[in-house]
């Protein structure tokens, strides 16, 4: 259950952006820490079209990535990120107090400091969607090699059987 702000002080909104493909522990930790900074965490999820414009293709569709984020206990709202330029409008639209990103973006959004507080949180070490994709690609290549050698072994058995049947005729 997502905690609800029952205090009389104004609600604090935190805003972040990302692709969040193949949801992993680095994503979970970042979202958890961002959510702890306020009362509402809003996430701009890059649309499939925006990713394509950057030459990227996610494994999960926009709808799936948005659904996974909303299923966590940290994210309160999601919306589509369609361009680099929309951030100022989004900050106003959601009345965001904090704009937070992982440290791989350090310094990149400092110009937004005039409309809200901009922060960068340390990334979790040794995990990324890119690494997961690479690891999965490696596994399937190994699987193909294993399958090929199993098929060759099976073929050898069939050939040997066929020749021994031929010899007994
Ligand atoms: N993030 C993080 N720690 C990680 C990976 C990502 O804190 N180990 C943060 C990023 O800094 C960003 C957000 O999660 O603020 C969404 O990042 P995203 O680019 O979707 O995830 P990556 O795993 O970095 O994906 P890729 O390898 O495709 O860049």
mmCIF file of C-alpha atoms and ligand atoms in Angstrom:
data_model
loop_
_atom_site.group_PDB
_atom_site.id
_atom_site.type_symbol
_atom_site.label_atom_id
_atom_site.label_comp_id
_atom_site.label_asym_id
_atom_site.label_seq_id
_atom_site.Cartn_x
_atom_site.Cartn_y
_atom_site.Cartn_z
ATOM 1 C CA UNK A 1 0.000 0.000 0.000
ATOM 2 C CA UNK A 2 1.426 3.388 -1.004
ATOM 3 C CA UNK A 3 1.696 5.760 2.000
ATOM 4 C CA UNK A 4 -0.777 8.652 1.889
ATOM 5 C CA UNK A 5 0.028 12.154 3.120
ATOM 6 C CA UNK A 6 -2.242 12.726 6.096
ATOM 7 C CA UNK A 7 -0.367 15.736 7.474
ATOM 8 C CA UNK A 8 -1.501 19.317 6.931
ATOM 9 C CA UNK A 9 1.800 20.416 5.349
ATOM 10 C CA UNK A 10 1.742 20.822 1.524
ATOM 11 C CA UNK A 11 2.286 17.701 -0.513
ATOM 12 C CA UNK A 12 5.777 17.384 -1.929
ATOM 13 C CA UNK A 13 6.051 16.026 -5.478
ATOM 14 C CA UNK A 14 9.139 14.347 -6.909
ATOM 15 C CA UNK A 15 9.546 13.959 -10.673
ATOM 16 C CA UNK A 16 11.887 11.658 -12.581
ATOM 17 C CA UNK A 17 12.309 10.261 -16.105
ATOM 18 C CA UNK A 18 13.651 7.114 -17.684
ATOM 19 C CA UNK A 19 13.102 4.121 -19.920
ATOM 20 C CA UNK A 20 12.975 1.571 -17.074
ATOM 21 C CA UNK A 21 13.194 -1.405 -19.446
ATOM 22 C CA UNK A 22 13.678 -4.906 -17.916
ATOM 23 C CA UNK A 23 13.008 -3.452 -14.437
ATOM 24 C CA UNK A 24 15.974 -4.191 -12.158
ATOM 25 C CA UNK A 25 17.278 -3.495 -8.635
ATOM 26 C CA UNK A 26 19.008 -0.256 -9.711
ATOM 27 C CA UNK A 27 15.620 1.091 -10.827
ATOM 28 C CA UNK A 28 13.923 -0.098 -7.608
ATOM 29 C CA UNK A 29 16.535 1.542 -5.358
ATOM 30 C CA UNK A 30 16.458 4.844 -7.226
ATOM 31 C CA UNK A 31 12.637 4.999 -7.142
ATOM 32 C CA UNK A 32 12.555 4.070 -3.462
ATOM 33 C CA UNK A 33 14.999 6.846 -2.539
ATOM 34 C CA UNK A 34 13.188 9.400 -4.698
ATOM 35 C CA UNK A 35 9.814 8.483 -3.196
ATOM 36 C CA UNK A 36 11.242 8.913 0.317
ATOM 37 C CA UNK A 37 12.067 12.531 -0.535
ATOM 38 C CA UNK A 38 8.399 13.481 -0.942
ATOM 39 C CA UNK A 39 4.762 12.422 -0.811
ATOM 40 C CA UNK A 40 4.225 11.646 -4.485
ATOM 41 C CA UNK A 41 6.562 10.229 -7.130
ATOM 42 C CA UNK A 42 5.666 10.938 -10.748
ATOM 43 C CA UNK A 43 7.637 9.169 -13.512
ATOM 44 C CA UNK A 44 7.981 10.253 -17.130
ATOM 45 C CA UNK A 45 8.427 6.986 -19.024
ATOM 46 C CA UNK A 46 10.064 7.308 -22.413
ATOM 47 C CA UNK A 47 7.607 6.384 -25.153
ATOM 48 C CA UNK A 48 8.501 3.790 -27.786
ATOM 49 C CA UNK A 49 8.525 6.564 -30.425
ATOM 50 C CA UNK A 50 10.889 8.725 -28.333
ATOM 51 C CA UNK A 51 13.204 5.737 -27.852
ATOM 52 C CA UNK A 52 13.143 5.071 -31.618
ATOM 53 C CA UNK A 53 14.136 8.713 -32.247
ATOM 54 C CA UNK A 54 17.220 8.043 -30.042
ATOM 55 C CA UNK A 55 17.966 4.830 -31.992
ATOM 56 C CA UNK A 56 16.896 2.656 -29.024
ATOM 57 C CA UNK A 57 14.339 -0.127 -28.789
ATOM 58 C CA UNK A 58 13.170 -1.423 -25.449
ATOM 59 C CA UNK A 59 12.289 -5.071 -24.815
ATOM 60 C CA UNK A 60 9.062 -4.101 -23.001
ATOM 61 C CA UNK A 61 6.582 -1.727 -24.607
ATOM 62 C CA UNK A 62 5.735 1.661 -23.112
ATOM 63 C CA UNK A 63 2.476 0.246 -21.723
ATOM 64 C CA UNK A 64 4.277 -2.689 -20.065
ATOM 65 C CA UNK A 65 7.013 -0.504 -18.573
ATOM 66 C CA UNK A 66 4.403 1.944 -17.241
ATOM 67 C CA UNK A 67 2.351 -0.929 -15.764
ATOM 68 C CA UNK A 68 5.403 -2.409 -14.008
ATOM 69 C CA UNK A 69 6.347 0.972 -12.508
ATOM 70 C CA UNK A 70 2.806 1.513 -11.192
ATOM 71 C CA UNK A 71 2.865 -1.980 -9.681
ATOM 72 C CA UNK A 72 5.754 -0.955 -7.407
ATOM 73 C CA UNK A 73 5.003 0.663 -4.066
ATOM 74 C CA UNK A 74 7.098 3.721 -4.961
ATOM 75 C CA UNK A 75 5.465 5.162 -8.075
ATOM 76 C CA UNK A 76 2.230 7.118 -7.807
ATOM 77 C CA UNK A 77 1.765 8.356 -11.380
ATOM 78 C CA UNK A 78 3.285 7.775 -14.803
ATOM 79 C CA UNK A 79 3.047 9.660 -18.082
ATOM 80 C CA UNK A 80 4.743 9.494 -21.493
ATOM 81 C CA UNK A 81 8.023 11.246 -22.183
ATOM 82 C CA UNK A 82 7.897 12.095 -25.881
ATOM 83 C CA UNK A 83 10.661 14.689 -26.197
ATOM 84 C CA UNK A 84 13.685 16.212 -24.455
ATOM 85 C CA UNK A 85 11.984 19.617 -24.306
ATOM 86 C CA UNK A 86 8.853 18.814 -22.278
ATOM 87 C CA UNK A 87 10.469 18.838 -18.807
ATOM 88 C CA UNK A 88 9.741 22.454 -17.869
ATOM 89 C CA UNK A 89 6.072 22.031 -18.793
ATOM 90 C CA UNK A 90 5.889 18.755 -16.820
ATOM 91 C CA UNK A 91 7.426 20.360 -13.721
ATOM 92 C CA UNK A 92 4.691 23.039 -13.825
ATOM 93 C CA UNK A 93 1.911 20.580 -14.734
ATOM 94 C CA UNK A 94 2.690 18.277 -11.797
ATOM 95 C CA UNK A 95 3.756 21.121 -9.511
ATOM 96 C CA UNK A 96 7.027 19.243 -8.885
ATOM 97 C CA UNK A 97 9.247 20.312 -5.988
ATOM 98 C CA UNK A 98 12.146 18.005 -6.800
ATOM 99 C CA UNK A 99 13.502 16.807 -10.133
ATOM 100 C CA UNK A 100 15.672 13.737 -9.455
ATOM 101 C CA UNK A 101 17.778 11.501 -11.690
ATOM 102 C CA UNK A 102 20.538 8.919 -11.325
ATOM 103 C CA UNK A 103 24.128 10.152 -11.206
ATOM 104 C CA UNK A 104 24.796 9.170 -14.832
ATOM 105 C CA UNK A 105 22.864 12.392 -15.596
ATOM 106 C CA UNK A 106 24.863 14.606 -13.176
ATOM 107 C CA UNK A 107 24.843 18.236 -14.252
ATOM 108 C CA UNK A 108 22.702 17.577 -17.348
ATOM 109 C CA UNK A 109 19.531 19.173 -15.989
ATOM 110 C CA UNK A 110 20.959 21.953 -13.802
ATOM 111 C CA UNK A 111 19.180 24.555 -15.960
ATOM 112 C CA UNK A 112 15.884 23.379 -14.401
ATOM 113 C CA UNK A 113 17.051 24.684 -11.001
ATOM 114 C CA UNK A 114 15.094 27.875 -11.634
ATOM 115 C CA UNK A 115 11.765 25.993 -11.436
ATOM 116 C CA UNK A 116 12.500 23.310 -8.807
ATOM 117 C CA UNK A 117 15.270 21.579 -6.872
ATOM 118 C CA UNK A 118 17.409 19.393 -9.136
ATOM 119 C CA UNK A 119 19.174 16.423 -7.556
ATOM 120 C CA UNK A 120 21.225 13.448 -8.757
ATOM 121 C CA UNK A 121 21.344 10.224 -6.731
ATOM 122 C CA UNK A 122 24.172 7.681 -6.883
ATOM 123 C CA UNK A 123 23.505 4.856 -9.323
ATOM 124 C CA UNK A 124 23.504 1.285 -8.042
ATOM 125 C CA UNK A 125 26.778 -0.315 -9.099
ATOM 126 C CA UNK A 126 27.076 -3.170 -11.599
ATOM 127 C CA UNK A 127 23.542 -3.363 -12.949
ATOM 128 C CA UNK A 128 21.945 -1.866 -16.045
ATOM 129 C CA UNK A 129 19.411 -2.795 -18.693
ATOM 130 C CA UNK A 130 22.233 -2.828 -21.246
ATOM 131 C CA UNK A 131 24.190 -5.385 -19.155
ATOM 132 C CA UNK A 132 21.090 -7.564 -18.710
ATOM 133 C CA UNK A 133 20.460 -7.535 -22.467
ATOM 134 C CA UNK A 134 24.115 -8.458 -23.123
ATOM 135 C CA UNK A 135 23.983 -11.305 -20.571
ATOM 136 C CA UNK A 136 20.761 -12.668 -22.065
ATOM 137 C CA UNK A 137 22.171 -12.481 -25.591
ATOM 138 C CA UNK A 138 25.242 -14.422 -24.393
ATOM 139 C CA UNK A 139 23.101 -17.131 -22.808
ATOM 140 C CA UNK A 140 21.107 -17.684 -25.965
ATOM 141 C CA UNK A 141 24.301 -17.914 -28.078
ATOM 142 C CA UNK A 142 25.627 -20.582 -25.687
ATOM 143 C CA UNK A 143 22.288 -22.371 -25.864
ATOM 144 C CA UNK A 144 22.521 -22.469 -29.665
ATOM 145 C CA UNK A 145 26.033 -24.011 -29.506
ATOM 146 C CA UNK A 146 24.856 -26.582 -26.945
ATOM 147 C CA UNK A 147 21.848 -27.427 -29.126
ATOM 148 C CA UNK A 148 24.063 -27.778 -32.211
ATOM 149 C CA UNK A 149 26.410 -30.231 -30.475
ATOM 150 C CA UNK A 150 23.450 -32.226 -29.109
ATOM 151 C CA UNK A 151 21.991 -32.416 -32.613
ATOM 152 C CA UNK A 152 25.349 -33.571 -34.044
ATOM 153 C CA UNK A 153 25.587 -36.272 -31.347
ATOM 154 C CA UNK A 154 22.037 -37.423 -32.111
ATOM 155 C CA UNK A 155 22.832 -37.488 -35.842
ATOM 156 C CA UNK A 156 25.941 -39.623 -35.182
ATOM 157 C CA UNK A 157 23.814 -42.117 -33.229
ATOM 158 C CA UNK A 158 21.261 -42.299 -36.073
ATOM 159 C CA UNK A 159 24.000 -42.750 -38.719
ATOM 160 C CA UNK A 160 25.711 -45.484 -36.655
ATOM 161 C CA UNK A 161 22.406 -47.250 -36.081
ATOM 162 C CA UNK A 162 21.543 -47.030 -39.784
ATOM 163 C CA UNK A 163 24.918 -48.468 -40.808
ATOM 164 C CA UNK A 164 24.734 -51.287 -38.244
ATOM 165 C CA UNK A 165 21.214 -52.171 -39.503
ATOM 166 C CA UNK A 166 22.623 -52.069 -43.063
ATOM 167 C CA UNK A 167 25.472 -54.411 -42.075
ATOM 168 C CA UNK A 168 23.094 -57.037 -40.689
ATOM 169 C CA UNK A 169 21.050 -57.189 -43.941
HETATM 170 N N1 LIG B 1 19.642 3.854 -12.522
HETATM 171 C C1 LIG B 1 20.283 3.694 -11.275
HETATM 172 N N2 LIG B 1 21.129 2.629 -11.075
HETATM 173 C C2 LIG B 1 21.343 1.736 -12.071
HETATM 174 C C3 LIG B 1 20.689 1.861 -13.318
HETATM 175 C C4 LIG B 1 19.846 2.955 -13.503
HETATM 176 O O1 LIG B 1 20.095 4.506 -10.366
HETATM 177 N N3 LIG B 1 22.193 0.729 -11.844
HETATM 178 C C5 LIG B 1 18.778 4.999 -12.734
HETATM 179 C C6 LIG B 1 19.288 5.897 -13.869
HETATM 180 O O2 LIG B 1 20.310 6.748 -13.383
HETATM 181 C C7 LIG B 1 18.030 6.642 -14.273
HETATM 182 C C8 LIG B 1 16.914 5.621 -13.994
HETATM 183 O O3 LIG B 1 17.490 4.591 -13.170
HETATM 184 O O4 LIG B 1 17.838 7.788 -13.453
HETATM 185 C C9 LIG B 1 16.379 5.002 -15.272
HETATM 186 O O5 LIG B 1 17.504 4.523 -15.971
HETATM 187 P P1 LIG B 1 17.450 3.674 -17.308
HETATM 188 O O6 LIG B 1 18.283 4.365 -18.335
HETATM 189 O O7 LIG B 1 16.078 3.323 -17.671
HETATM 190 O O8 LIG B 1 18.203 2.324 -16.794
HETATM 191 P P2 LIG B 1 19.603 1.722 -17.206
HETATM 192 O O9 LIG B 1 19.734 0.408 -16.517
HETATM 193 O O10 LIG B 1 20.700 2.742 -16.978
HETATM 194 O O11 LIG B 1 19.371 1.482 -18.780
HETATM 195 P P3 LIG B 1 20.446 1.483 -19.974
HETATM 196 O O12 LIG B 1 21.490 0.439 -19.692
HETATM 197 O O13 LIG B 1 19.595 1.143 -21.197
HETATM 198 O O14 LIG B 1 21.001 2.890 -20.039
#
